[in-house]
JSON list of C-alpha atoms and ligand atoms in Angstrom, two decimals:
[
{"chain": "A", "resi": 1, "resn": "UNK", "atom": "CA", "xyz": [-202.70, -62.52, 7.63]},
{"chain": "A", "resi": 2, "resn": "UNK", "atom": "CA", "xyz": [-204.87, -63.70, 10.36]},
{"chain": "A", "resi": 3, "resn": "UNK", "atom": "CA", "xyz": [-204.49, -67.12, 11.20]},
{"chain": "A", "resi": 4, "resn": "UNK", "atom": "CA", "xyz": [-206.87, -68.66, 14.06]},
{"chain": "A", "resi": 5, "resn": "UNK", "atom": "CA", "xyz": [-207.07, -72.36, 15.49]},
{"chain": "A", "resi": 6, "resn": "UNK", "atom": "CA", "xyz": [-210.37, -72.92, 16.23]},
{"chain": "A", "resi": 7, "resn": "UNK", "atom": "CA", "xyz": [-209.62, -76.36, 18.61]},
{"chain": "A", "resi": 8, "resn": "UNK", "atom": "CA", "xyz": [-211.75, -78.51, 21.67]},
{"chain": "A", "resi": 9, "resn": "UNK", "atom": "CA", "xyz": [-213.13, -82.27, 22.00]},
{"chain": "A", "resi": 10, "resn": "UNK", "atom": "CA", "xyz": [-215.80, -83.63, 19.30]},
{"chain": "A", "resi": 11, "resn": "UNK", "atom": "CA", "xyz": [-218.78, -82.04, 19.54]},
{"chain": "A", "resi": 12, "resn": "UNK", "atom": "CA", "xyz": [-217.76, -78.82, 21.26]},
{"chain": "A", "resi": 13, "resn": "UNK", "atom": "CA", "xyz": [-218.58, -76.57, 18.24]},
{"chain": "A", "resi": 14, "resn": "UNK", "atom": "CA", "xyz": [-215.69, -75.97, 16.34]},
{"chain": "A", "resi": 15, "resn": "UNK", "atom": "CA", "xyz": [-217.86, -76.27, 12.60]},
{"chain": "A", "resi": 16, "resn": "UNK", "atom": "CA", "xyz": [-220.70, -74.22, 13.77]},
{"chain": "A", "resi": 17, "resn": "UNK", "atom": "CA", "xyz": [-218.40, -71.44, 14.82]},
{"chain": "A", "resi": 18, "resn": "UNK", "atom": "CA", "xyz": [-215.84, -71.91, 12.16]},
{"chain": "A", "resi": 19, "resn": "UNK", "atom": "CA", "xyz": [-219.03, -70.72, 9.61]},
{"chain": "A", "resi": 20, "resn": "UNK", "atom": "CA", "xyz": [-219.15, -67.55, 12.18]},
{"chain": "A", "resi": 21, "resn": "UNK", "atom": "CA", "xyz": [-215.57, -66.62, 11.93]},
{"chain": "A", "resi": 22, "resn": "UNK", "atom": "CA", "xyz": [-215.86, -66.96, 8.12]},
{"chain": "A", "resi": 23, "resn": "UNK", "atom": "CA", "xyz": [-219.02, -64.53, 7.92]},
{"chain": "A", "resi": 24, "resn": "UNK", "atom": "CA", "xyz": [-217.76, -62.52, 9.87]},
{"chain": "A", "resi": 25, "resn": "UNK", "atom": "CA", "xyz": [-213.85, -61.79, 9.78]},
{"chain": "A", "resi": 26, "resn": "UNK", "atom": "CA", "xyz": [-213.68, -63.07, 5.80]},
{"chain": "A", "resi": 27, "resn": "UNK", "atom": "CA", "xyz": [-211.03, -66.06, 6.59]},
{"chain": "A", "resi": 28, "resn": "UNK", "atom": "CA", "xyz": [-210.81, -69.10, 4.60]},
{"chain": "A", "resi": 29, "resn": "UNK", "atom": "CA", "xyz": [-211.70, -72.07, 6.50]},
{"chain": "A", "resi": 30, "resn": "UNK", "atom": "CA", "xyz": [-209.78, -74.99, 6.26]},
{"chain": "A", "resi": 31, "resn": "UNK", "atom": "CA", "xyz": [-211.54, -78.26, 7.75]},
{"chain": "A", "resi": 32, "resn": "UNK", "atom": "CA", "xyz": [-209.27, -81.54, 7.97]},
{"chain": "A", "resi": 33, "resn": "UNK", "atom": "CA", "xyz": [-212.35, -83.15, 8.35]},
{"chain": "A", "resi": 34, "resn": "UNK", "atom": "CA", "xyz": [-214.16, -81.64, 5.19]},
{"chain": "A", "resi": 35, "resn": "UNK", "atom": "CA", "xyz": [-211.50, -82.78, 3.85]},
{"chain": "A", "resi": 36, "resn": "UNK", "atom": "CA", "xyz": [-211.01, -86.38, 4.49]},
{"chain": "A", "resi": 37, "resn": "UNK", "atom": "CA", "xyz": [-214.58, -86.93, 3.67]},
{"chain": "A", "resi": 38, "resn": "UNK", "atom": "CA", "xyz": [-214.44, -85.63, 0.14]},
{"chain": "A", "resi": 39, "resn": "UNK", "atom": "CA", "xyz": [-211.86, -88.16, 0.05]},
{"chain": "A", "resi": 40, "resn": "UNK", "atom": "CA", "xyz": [-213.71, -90.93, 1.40]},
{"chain": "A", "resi": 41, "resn": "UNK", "atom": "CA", "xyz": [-217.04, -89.81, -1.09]},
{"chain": "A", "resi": 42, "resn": "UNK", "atom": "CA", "xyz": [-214.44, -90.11, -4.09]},
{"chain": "A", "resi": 43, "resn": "UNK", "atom": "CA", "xyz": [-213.56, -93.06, -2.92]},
{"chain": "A", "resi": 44, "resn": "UNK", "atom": "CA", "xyz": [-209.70, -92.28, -3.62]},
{"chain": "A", "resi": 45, "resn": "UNK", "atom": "CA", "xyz": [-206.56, -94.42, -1.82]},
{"chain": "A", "resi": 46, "resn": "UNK", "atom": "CA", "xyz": [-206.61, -91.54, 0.67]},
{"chain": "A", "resi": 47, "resn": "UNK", "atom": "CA", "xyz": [-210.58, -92.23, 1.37]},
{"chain": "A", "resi": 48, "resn": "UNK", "atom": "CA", "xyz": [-209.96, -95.82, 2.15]},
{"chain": "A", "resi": 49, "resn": "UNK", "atom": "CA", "xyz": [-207.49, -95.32, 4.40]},
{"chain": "A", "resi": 50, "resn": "UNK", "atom": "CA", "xyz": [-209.25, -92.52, 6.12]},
{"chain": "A", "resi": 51, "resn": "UNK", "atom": "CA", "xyz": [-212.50, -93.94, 6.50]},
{"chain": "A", "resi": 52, "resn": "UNK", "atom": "CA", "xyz": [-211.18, -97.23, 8.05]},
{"chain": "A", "resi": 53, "resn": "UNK", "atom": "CA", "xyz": [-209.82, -94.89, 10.85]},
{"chain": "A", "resi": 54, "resn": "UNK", "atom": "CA", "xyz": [-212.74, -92.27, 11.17]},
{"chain": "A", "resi": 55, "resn": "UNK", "atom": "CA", "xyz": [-215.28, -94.86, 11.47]},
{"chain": "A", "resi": 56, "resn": "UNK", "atom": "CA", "xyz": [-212.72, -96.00, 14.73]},
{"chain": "A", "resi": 57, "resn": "UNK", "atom": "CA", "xyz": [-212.43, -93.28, 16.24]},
{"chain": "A", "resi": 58, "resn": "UNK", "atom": "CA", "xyz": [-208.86, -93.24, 15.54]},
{"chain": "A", "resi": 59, "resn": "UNK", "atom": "CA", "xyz": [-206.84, -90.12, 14.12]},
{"chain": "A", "resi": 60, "resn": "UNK", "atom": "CA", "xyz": [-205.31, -90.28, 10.25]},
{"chain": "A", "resi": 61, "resn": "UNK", "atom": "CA", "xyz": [-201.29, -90.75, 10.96]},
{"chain": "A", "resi": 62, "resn": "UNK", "atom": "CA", "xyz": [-199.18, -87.50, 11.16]},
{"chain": "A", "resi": 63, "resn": "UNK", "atom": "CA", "xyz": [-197.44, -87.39, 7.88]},
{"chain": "A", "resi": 64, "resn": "UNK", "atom": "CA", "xyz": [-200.59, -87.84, 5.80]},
{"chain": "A", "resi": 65, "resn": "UNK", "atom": "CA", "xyz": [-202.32, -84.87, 7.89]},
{"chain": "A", "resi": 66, "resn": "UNK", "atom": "CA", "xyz": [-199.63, -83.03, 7.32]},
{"chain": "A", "resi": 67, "resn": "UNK", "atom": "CA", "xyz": [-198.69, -83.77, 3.58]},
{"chain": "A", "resi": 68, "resn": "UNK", "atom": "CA", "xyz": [-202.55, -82.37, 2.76]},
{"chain": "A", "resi": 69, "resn": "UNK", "atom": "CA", "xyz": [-202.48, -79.53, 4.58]},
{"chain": "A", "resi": 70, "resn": "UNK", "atom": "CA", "xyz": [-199.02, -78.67, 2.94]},
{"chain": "A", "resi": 71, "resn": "UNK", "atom": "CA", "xyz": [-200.74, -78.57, -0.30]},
{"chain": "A", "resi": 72, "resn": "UNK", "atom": "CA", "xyz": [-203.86, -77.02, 0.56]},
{"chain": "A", "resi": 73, "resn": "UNK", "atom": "CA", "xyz": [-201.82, -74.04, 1.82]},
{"chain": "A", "resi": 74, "resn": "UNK", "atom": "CA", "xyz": [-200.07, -73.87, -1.45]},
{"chain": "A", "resi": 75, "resn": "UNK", "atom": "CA", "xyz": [-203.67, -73.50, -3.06]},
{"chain": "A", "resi": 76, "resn": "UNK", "atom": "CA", "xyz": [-204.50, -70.10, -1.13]},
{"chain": "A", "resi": 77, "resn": "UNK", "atom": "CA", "xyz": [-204.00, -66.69, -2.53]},
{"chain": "A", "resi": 78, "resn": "UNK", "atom": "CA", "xyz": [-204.72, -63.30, -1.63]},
{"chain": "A", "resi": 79, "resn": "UNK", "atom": "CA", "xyz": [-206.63, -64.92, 1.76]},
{"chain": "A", "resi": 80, "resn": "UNK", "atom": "CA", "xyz": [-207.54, -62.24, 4.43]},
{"chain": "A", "resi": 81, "resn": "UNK", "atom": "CA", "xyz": [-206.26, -65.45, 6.44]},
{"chain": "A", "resi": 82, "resn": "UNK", "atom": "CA", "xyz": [-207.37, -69.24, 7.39]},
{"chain": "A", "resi": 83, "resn": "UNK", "atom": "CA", "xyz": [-209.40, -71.05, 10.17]},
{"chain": "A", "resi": 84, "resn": "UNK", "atom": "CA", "xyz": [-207.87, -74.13, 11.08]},
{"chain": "A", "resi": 85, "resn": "UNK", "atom": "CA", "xyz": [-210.86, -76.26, 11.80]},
{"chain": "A", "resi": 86, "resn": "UNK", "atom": "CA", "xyz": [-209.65, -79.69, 13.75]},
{"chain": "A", "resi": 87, "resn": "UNK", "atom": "CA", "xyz": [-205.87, -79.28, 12.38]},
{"chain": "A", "resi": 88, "resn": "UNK", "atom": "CA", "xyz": [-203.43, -79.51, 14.64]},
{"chain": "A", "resi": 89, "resn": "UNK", "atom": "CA", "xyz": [-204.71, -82.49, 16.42]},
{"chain": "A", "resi": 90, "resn": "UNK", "atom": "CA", "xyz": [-201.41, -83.87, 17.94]},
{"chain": "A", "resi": 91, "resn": "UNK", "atom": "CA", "xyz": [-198.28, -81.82, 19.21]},
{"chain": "A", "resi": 92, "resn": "UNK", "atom": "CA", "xyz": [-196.28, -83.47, 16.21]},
{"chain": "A", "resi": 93, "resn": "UNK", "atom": "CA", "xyz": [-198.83, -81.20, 14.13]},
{"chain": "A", "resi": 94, "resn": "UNK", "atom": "CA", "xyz": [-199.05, -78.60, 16.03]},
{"chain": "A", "resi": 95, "resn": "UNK", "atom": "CA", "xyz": [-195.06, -78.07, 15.08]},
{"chain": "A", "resi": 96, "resn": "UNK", "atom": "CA", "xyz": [-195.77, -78.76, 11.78]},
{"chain": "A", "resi": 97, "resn": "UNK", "atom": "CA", "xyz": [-198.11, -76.02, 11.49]},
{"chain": "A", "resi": 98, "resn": "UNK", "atom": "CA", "xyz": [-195.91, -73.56, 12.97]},
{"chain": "A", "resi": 99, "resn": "UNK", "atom": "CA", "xyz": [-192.77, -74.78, 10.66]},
{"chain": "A", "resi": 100, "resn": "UNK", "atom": "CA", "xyz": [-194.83, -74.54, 7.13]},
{"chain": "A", "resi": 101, "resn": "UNK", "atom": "CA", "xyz": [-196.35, -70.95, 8.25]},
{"chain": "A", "resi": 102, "resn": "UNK", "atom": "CA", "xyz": [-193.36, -69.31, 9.66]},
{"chain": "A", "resi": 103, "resn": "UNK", "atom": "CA", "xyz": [-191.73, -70.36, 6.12]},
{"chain": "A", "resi": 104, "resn": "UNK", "atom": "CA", "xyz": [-194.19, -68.47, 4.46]},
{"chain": "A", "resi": 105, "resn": "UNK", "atom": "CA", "xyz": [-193.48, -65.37, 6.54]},
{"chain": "A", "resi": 106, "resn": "UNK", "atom": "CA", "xyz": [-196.76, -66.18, 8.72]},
{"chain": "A", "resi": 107, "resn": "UNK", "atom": "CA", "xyz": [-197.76, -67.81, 12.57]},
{"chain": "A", "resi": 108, "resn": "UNK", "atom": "CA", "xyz": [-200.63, -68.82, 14.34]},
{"chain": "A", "resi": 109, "resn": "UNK", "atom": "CA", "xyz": [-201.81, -65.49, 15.68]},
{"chain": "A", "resi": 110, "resn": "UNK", "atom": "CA", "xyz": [-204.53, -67.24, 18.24]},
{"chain": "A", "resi": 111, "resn": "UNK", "atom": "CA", "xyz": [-205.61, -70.36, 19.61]},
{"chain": "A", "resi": 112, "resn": "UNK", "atom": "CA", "xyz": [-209.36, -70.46, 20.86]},
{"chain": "A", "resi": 113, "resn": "UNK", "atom": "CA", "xyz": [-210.36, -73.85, 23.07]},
{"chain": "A", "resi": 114, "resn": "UNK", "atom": "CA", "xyz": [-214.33, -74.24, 23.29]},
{"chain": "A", "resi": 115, "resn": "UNK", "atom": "CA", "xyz": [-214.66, -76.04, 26.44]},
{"chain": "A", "resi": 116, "resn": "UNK", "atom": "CA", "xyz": [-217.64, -77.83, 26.66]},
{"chain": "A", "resi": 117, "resn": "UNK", "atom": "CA", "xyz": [-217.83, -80.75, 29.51]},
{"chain": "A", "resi": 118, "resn": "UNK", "atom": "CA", "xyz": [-217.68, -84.51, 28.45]},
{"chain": "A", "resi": 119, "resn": "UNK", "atom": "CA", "xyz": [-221.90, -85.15, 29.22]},
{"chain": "A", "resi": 120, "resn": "UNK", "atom": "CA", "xyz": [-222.69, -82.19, 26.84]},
{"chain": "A", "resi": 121, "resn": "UNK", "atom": "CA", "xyz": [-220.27, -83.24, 23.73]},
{"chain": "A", "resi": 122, "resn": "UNK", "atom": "CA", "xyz": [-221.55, -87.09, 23.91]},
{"chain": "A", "resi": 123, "resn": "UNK", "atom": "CA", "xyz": [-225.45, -85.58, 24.25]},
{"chain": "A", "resi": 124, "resn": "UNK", "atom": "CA", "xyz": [-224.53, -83.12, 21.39]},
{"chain": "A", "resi": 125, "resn": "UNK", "atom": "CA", "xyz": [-222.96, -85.81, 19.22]},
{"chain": "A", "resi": 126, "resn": "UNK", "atom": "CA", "xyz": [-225.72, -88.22, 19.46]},
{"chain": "A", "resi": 127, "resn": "UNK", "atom": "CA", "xyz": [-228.40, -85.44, 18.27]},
{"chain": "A", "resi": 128, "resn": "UNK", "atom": "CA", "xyz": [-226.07, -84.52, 15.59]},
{"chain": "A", "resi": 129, "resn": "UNK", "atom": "CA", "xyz": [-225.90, -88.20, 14.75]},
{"chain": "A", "resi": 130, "resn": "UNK", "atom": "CA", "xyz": [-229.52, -88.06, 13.97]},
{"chain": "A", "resi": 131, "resn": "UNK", "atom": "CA", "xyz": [-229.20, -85.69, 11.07]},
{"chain": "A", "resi": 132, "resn": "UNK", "atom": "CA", "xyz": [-225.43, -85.55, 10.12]},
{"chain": "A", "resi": 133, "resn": "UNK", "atom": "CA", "xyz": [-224.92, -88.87, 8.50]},
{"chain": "A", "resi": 134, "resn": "UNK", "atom": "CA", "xyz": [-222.13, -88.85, 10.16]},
{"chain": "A", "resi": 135, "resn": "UNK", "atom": "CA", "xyz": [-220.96, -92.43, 10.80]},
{"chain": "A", "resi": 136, "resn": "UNK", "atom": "CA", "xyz": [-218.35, -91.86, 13.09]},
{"chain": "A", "resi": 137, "resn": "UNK", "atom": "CA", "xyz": [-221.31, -89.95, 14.87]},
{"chain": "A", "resi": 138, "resn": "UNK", "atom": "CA", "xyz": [-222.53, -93.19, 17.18]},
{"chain": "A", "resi": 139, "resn": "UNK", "atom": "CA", "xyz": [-222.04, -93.83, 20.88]},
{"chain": "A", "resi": 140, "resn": "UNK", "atom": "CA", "xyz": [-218.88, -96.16, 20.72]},
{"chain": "A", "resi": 141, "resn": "UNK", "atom": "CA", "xyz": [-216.91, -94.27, 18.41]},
{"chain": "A", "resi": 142, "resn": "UNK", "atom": "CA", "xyz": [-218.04, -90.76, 20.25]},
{"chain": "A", "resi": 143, "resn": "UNK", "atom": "CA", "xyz": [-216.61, -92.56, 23.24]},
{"chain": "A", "resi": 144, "resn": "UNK", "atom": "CA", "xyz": [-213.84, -93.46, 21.77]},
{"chain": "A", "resi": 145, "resn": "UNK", "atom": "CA", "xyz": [-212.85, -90.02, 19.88]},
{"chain": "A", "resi": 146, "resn": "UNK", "atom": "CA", "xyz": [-213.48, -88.11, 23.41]},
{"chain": "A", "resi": 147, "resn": "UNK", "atom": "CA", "xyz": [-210.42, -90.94, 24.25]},
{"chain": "A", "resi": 148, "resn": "UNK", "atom": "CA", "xyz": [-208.16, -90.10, 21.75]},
{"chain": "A", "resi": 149, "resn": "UNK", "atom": "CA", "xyz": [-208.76, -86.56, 22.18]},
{"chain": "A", "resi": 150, "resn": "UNK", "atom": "CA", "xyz": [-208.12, -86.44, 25.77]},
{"chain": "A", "resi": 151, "resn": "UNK", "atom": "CA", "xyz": [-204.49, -88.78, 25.30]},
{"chain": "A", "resi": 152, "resn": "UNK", "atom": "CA", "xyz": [-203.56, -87.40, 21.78]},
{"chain": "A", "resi": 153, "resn": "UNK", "atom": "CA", "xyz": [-205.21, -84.03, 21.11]},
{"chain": "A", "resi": 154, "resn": "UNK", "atom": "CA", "xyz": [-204.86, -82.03, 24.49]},
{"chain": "A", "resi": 155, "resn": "UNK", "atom": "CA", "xyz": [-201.48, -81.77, 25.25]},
{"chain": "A", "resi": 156, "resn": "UNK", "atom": "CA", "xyz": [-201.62, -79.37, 22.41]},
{"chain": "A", "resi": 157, "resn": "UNK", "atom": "CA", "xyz": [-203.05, -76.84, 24.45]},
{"chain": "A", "resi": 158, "resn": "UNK", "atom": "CA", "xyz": [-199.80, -76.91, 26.67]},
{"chain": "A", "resi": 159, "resn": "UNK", "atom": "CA", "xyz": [-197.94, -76.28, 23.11]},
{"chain": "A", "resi": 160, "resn": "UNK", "atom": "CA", "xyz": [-200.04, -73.34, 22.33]},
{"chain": "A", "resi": 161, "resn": "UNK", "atom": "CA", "xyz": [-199.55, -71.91, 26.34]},
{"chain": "A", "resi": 162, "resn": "UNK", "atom": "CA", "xyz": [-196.30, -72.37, 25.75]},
{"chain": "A", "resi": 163, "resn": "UNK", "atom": "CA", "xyz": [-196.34, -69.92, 22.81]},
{"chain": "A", "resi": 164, "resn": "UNK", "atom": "CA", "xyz": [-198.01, -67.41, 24.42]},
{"chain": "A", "resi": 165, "resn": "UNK", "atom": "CA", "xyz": [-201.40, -67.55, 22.39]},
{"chain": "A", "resi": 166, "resn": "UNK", "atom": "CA", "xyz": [-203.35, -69.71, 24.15]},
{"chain": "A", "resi": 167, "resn": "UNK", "atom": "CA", "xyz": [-207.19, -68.08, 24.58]},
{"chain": "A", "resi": 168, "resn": "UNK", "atom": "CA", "xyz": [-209.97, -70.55, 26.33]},
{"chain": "A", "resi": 169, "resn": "UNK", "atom": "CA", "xyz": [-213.98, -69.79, 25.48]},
{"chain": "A", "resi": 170, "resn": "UNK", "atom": "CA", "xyz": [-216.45, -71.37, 27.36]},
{"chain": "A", "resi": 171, "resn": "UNK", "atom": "CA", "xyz": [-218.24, -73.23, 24.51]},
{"chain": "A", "resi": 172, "resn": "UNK", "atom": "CA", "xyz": [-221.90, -73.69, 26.01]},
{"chain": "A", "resi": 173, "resn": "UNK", "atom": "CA", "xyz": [-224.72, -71.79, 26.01]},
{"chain": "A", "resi": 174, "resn": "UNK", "atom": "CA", "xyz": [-226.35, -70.02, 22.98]},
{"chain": "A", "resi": 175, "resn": "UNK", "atom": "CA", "xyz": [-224.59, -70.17, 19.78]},
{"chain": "A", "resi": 176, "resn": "UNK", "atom": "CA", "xyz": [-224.73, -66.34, 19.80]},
{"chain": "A", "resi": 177, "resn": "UNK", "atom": "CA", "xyz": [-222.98, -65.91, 23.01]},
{"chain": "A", "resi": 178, "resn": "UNK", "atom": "CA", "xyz": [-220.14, -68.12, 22.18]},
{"chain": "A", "resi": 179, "resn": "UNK", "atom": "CA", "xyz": [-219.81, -66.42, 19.05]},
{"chain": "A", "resi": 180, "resn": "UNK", "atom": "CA", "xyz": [-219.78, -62.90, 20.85]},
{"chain": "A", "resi": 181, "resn": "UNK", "atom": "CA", "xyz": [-216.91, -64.45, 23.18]},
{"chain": "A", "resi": 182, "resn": "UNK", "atom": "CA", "xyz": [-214.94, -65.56, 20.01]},
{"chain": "A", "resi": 183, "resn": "UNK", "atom": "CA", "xyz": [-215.59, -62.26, 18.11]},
{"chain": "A", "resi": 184, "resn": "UNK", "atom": "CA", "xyz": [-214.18, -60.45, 21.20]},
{"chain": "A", "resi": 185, "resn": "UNK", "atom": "CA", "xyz": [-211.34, -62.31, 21.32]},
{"chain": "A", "resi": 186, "resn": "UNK", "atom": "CA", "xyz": [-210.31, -62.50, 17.17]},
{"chain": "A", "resi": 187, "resn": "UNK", "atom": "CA", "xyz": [-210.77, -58.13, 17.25]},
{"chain": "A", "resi": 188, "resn": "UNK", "atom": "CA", "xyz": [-208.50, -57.93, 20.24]},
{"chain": "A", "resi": 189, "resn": "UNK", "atom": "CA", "xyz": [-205.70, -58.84, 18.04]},
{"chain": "A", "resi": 190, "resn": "UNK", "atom": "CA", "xyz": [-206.25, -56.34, 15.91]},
{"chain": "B", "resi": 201, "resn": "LIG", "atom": "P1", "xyz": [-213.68, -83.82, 12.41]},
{"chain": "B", "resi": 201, "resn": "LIG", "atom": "O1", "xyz": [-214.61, -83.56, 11.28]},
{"chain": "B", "resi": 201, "resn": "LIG", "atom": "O2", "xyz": [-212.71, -82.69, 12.62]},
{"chain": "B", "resi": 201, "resn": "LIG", "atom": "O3", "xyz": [-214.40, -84.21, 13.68]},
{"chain": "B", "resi": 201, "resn": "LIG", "atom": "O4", "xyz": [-212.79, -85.08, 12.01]},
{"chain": "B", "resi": 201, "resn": "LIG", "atom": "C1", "xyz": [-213.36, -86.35, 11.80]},
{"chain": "B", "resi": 201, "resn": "LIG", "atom": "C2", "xyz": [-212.29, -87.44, 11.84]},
{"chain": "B", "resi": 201, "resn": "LIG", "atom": "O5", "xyz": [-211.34, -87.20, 10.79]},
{"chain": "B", "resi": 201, "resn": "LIG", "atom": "C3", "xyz": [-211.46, -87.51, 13.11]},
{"chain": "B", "resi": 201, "resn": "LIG", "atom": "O6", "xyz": [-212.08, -88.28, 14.12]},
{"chain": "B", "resi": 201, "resn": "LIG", "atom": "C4", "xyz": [-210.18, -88.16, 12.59]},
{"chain": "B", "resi": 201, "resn": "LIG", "atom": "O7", "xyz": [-210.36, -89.54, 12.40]},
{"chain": "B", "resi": 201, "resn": "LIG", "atom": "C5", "xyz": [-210.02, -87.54, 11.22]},
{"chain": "B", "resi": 201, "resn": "LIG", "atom": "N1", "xyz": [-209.23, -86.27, 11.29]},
{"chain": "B", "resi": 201, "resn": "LIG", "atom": "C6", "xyz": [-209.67, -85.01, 11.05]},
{"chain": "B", "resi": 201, "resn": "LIG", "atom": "N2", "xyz": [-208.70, -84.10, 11.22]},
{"chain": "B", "resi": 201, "resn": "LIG", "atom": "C7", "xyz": [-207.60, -84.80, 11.61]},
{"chain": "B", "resi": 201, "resn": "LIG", "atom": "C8", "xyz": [-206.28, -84.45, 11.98]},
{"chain": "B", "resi": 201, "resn": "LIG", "atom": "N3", "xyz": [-205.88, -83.17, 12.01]},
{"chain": "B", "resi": 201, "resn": "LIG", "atom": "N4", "xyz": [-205.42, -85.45, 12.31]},
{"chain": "B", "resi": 201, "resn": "LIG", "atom": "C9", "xyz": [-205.79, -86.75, 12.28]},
{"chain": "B", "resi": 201, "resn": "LIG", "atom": "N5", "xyz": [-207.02, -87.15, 11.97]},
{"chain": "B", "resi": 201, "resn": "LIG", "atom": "C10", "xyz": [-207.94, -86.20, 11.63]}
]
């Protein structure tokens, strides 16, 4: 099993390269996002609540995070191996990641940060706004999810240093190129 964080700041590329990875190692992609989304289209509990905090900026608590990601791993078989697309997004889930994988005989085998500087991920954001739909995809909330990112969401690069798997790409230029630095980096592993 392969399994690969794909992790950096809204807007830095994570969704466009996840569909690489996918194409072209055969993982399954899990997106916390995607996710919460389909939730909030269904219009379920978990939709309420996550829409009230997505269009805030603001991340969905811990537990819940946790609790769905819990059962979406309990939905995989025979996988080649999983993205995880903007999951972990706090330390606390970072642990809780490596807890429900190592008791299914499995770890994080890499940790790739696209870093991409603050002016490009608003300026990428607000195009993206223009198509996506996206309502959480508006200057005031990008502002304010490039917050909670930089407080909540990168100390868990010191969490993957600290476990030795830690890989930075720099996540600007053409699409292609990032996806060549990626590619180099998953097929070292192997
Ligand atoms: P994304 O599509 O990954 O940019 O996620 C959109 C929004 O969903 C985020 O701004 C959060 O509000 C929420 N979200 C997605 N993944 C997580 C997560 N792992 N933990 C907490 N909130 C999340």
């Amino acid at each position: 099993m392969l399994n690969v964080v794909i992790f950096g700041p809204p807007g830095s590329g994570k969704g466009t390269q996840s569909e690489r990875i996918i194409e072209n190692f055969g993982l399954t992609h899990i997106s916390t996002g995607d996710i919460l989304r389909k939730e909030i289209c269904a219009g379920s509990d978990l939709g309420k609540l996550a829409k009230s905090l997505i269009d805030k900026g603001q991340l969905v608590p811990d537990e819940t995070i946790i609790e769905i990601l819990e059962k979406k791993l309990d939905t995989l078989n025979n996988t080649k191996g999983v993205i995880f697309d903007g999951f972990p997004r706090t330390v606390d889930q970072a642990a809780a990641l490596k807890k429900m994988l190592n008791s299914r005989g499995q770890d994080v085998n890499i940790m790739l940060n696209l870093e991409v500087d603050r002016e490009e991920l608003i300026d990428r954001l607000l195009k993206r706004g223009q198509v996506s739909g996206r309502s959480d995809d508006n200057l005031e909330t990008i502002e304010q999810r490039i917050k909670v990112y930089e407080k909540q969401t990168a100390p868990v690069i010191d969490f993957y240093k600290s476990e030795g798997i830690y890989h930075p790409i720099k996540g600007t230029g053409e699409i292609d190129a990032i996806f060549s630095r990626i590619a180099e980096a998953i097929s070292a592993l192997a």
